[in-house]
CSV table of C-alpha atoms in Angstrom, one decimal:
chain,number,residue,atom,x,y,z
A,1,UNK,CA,-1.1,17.4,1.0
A,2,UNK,CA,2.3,18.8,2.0
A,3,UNK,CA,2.5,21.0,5.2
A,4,UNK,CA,5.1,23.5,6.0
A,5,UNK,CA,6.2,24.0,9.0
A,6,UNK,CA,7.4,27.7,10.2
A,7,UNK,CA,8.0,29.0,14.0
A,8,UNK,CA,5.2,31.3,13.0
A,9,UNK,CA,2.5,31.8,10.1
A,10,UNK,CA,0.4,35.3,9.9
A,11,UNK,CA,-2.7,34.5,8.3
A,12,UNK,CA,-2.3,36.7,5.0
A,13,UNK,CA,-1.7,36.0,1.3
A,14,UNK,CA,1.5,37.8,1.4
A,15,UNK,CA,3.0,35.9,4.0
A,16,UNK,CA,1.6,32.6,2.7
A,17,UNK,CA,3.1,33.4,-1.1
A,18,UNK,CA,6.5,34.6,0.3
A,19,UNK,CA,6.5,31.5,2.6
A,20,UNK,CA,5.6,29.6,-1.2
A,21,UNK,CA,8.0,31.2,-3.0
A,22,UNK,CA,11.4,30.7,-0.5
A,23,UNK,CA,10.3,26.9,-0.7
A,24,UNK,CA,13.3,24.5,-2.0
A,25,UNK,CA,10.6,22.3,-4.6
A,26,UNK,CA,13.6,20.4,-5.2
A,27,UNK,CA,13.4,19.3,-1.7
A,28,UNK,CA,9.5,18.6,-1.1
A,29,UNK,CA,9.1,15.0,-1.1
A,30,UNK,CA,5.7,13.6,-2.3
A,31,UNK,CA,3.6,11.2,-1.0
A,32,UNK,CA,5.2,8.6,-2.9
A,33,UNK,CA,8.4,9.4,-0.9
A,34,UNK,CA,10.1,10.7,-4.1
A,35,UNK,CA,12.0,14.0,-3.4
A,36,UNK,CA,12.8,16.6,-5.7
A,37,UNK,CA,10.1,15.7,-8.4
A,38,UNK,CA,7.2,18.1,-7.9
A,39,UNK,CA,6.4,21.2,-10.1
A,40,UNK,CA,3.8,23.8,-9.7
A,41,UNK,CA,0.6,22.3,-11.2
A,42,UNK,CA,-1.8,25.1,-10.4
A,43,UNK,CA,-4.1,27.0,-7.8
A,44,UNK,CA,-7.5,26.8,-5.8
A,45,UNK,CA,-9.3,28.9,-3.1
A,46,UNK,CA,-9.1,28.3,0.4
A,47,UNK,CA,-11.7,30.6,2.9
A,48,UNK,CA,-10.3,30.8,6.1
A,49,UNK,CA,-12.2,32.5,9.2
A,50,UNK,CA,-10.3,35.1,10.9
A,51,UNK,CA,-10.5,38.1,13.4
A,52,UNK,CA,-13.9,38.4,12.2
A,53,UNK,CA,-13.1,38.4,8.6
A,54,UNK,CA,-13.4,35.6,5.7
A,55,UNK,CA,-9.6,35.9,4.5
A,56,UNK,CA,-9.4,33.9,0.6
A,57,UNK,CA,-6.5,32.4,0.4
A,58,UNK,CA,-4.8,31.4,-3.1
A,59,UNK,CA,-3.7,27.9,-2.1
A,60,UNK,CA,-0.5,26.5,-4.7
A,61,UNK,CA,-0.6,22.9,-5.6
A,62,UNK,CA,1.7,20.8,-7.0
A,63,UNK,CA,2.1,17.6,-9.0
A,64,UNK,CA,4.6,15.0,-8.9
A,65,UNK,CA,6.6,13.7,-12.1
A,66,UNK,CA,6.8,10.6,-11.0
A,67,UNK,CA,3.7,9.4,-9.5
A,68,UNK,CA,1.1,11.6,-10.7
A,69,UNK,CA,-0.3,13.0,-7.7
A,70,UNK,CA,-1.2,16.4,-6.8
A,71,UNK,CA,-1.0,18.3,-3.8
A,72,UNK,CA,-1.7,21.5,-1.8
A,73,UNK,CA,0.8,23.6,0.0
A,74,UNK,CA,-0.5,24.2,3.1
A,75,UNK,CA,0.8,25.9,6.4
A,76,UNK,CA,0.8,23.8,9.3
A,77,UNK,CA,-1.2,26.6,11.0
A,78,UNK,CA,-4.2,25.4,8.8
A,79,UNK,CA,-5.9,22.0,9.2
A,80,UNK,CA,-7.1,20.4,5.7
A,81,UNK,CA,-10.6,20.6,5.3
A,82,UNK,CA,-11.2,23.2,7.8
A,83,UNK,CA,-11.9,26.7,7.6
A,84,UNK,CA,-11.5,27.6,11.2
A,85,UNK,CA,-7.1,28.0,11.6
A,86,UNK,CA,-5.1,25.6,14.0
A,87,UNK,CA,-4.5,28.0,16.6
A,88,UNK,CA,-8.0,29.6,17.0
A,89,UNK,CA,-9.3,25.1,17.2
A,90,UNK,CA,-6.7,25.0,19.9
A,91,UNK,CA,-8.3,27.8,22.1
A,92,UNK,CA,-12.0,26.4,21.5
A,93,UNK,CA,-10.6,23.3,23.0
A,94,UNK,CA,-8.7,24.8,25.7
A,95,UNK,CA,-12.1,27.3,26.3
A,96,UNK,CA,-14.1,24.5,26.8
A,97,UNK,CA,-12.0,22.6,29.2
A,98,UNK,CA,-12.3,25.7,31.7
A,99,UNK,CA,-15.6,26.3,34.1
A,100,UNK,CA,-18.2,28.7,32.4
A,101,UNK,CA,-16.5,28.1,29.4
A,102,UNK,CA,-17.1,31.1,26.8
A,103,UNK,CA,-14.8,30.8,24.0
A,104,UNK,CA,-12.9,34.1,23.5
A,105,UNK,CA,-12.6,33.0,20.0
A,106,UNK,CA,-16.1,33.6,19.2
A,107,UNK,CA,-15.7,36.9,20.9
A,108,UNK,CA,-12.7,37.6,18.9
A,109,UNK,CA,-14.8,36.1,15.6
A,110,UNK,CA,-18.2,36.8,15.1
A,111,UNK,CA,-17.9,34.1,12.3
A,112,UNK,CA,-17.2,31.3,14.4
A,113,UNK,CA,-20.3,30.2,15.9
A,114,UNK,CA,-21.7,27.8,18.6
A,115,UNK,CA,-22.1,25.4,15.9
A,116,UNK,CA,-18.6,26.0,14.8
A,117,UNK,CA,-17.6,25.6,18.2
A,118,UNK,CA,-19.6,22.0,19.1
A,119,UNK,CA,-18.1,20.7,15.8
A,120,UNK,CA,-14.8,21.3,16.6
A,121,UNK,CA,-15.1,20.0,20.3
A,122,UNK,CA,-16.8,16.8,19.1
A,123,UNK,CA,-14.0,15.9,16.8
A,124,UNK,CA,-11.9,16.6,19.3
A,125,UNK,CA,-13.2,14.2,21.9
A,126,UNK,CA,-13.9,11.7,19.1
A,127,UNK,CA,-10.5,11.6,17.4
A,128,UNK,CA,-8.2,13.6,19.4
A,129,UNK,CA,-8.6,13.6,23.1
A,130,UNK,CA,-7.3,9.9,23.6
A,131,UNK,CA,-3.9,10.5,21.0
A,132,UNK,CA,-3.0,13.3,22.9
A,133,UNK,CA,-3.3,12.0,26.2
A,134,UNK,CA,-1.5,8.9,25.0
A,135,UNK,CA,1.7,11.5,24.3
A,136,UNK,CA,1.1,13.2,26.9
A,137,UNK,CA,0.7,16.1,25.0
A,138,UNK,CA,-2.0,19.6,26.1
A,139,UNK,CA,-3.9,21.5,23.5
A,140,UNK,CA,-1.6,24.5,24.5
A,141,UNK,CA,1.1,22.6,23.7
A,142,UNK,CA,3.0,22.8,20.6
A,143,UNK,CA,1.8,19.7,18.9
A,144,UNK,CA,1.6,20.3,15.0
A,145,UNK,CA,5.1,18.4,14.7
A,146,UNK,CA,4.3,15.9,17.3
A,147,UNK,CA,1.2,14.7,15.2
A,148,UNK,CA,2.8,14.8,12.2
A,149,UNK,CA,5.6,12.5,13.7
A,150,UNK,CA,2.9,10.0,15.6
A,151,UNK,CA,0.2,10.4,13.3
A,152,UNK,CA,1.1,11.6,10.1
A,153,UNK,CA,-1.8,14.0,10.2
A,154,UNK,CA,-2.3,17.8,11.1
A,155,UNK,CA,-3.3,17.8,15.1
A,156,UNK,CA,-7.6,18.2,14.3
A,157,UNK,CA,-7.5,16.6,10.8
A,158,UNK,CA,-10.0,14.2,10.8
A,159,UNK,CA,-9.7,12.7,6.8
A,160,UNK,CA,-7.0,10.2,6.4
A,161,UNK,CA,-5.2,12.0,3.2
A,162,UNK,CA,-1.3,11.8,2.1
A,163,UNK,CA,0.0,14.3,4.4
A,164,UNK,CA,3.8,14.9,4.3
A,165,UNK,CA,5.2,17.8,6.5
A,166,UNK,CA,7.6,19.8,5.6
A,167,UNK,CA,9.8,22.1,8.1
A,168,UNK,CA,11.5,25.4,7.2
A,169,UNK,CA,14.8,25.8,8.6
A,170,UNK,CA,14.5,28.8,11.5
């Protein structure tokens, strides 16, 4: 999986290809910590819940010459294996943390549930809570390249996968 990293992402496959398309491939580094050896391999679907909508996403992937592995291009606003984006997880956490907690999230997304909701506050607390208190890091904080850095995962990625972020210049 390779990340990249922009100030900010709009959820929409116009944004996500242009963000694709001004990538330097010569620069992604794989896995395997080879640079400038990956080339466009393919696509896949990726449903993401959104403002009440189900948004498709047309996820590139790549494959590296030298190794032989594949990867998606993701934006670090989206955690792998989730459908549910960074920042709305962030809110669900920071929701729950407050008295009479009603997640405006759900509000805002009819298609993010209760049991959306208790998922993503149980992996929290089970693989989260204690790494982020150990950096002294909040759920409002910016922590997608802190977790990355400590971690090598996306903050609320729970499967240990090759993850290599990658961050745009601003």
């Amino acid at each position: 999986m390779i990340q990249v990293y922009t100030d900010s992402f709009k959820l929409s496959q116009d944004y996500y290809d242009r963000v694709i398309f001004s990538l330097p491939i010569h620069q992604l580094e794989c896995s395997c910590g080879e640079a400038g050896s990956l080339i466009f391999y393919g696509f896949y679907n990726r449903k993401v819940k959104s403002d009440g909508e189900l948004i498709v996403f047309r996820i590139r992937r790549v494959r590296c010459r030298k190794c032989g592995k594949t990867h998606a291009i993701l934006p670090a606003s989206l955690v792998p294996c989730s459908q549910i984006s960074l920042q709305d997880q962030q809110q669900i956490i920071y929701d729950a943390s407050k008295p009479g907690h009603c997640s405006g999230v759900m509000e805002r997304n009819p298609l993010v549930d209760e049991n959306n909701a208790g998922h993503i506050l149980r992996q929290f607390r089970r693989h989260w809570k204690d790494r982020l208190i150990s950096l002294g890091l909040s759920v409002t904080d910016r922590i997608a390249r802190p977790c990355f850095l400590h971690f090598s995962m996306q903050f609320m990625q729970v499967r240990r996968i090759p993850n290599v972020l990658f961050c745009l210049p601003t």
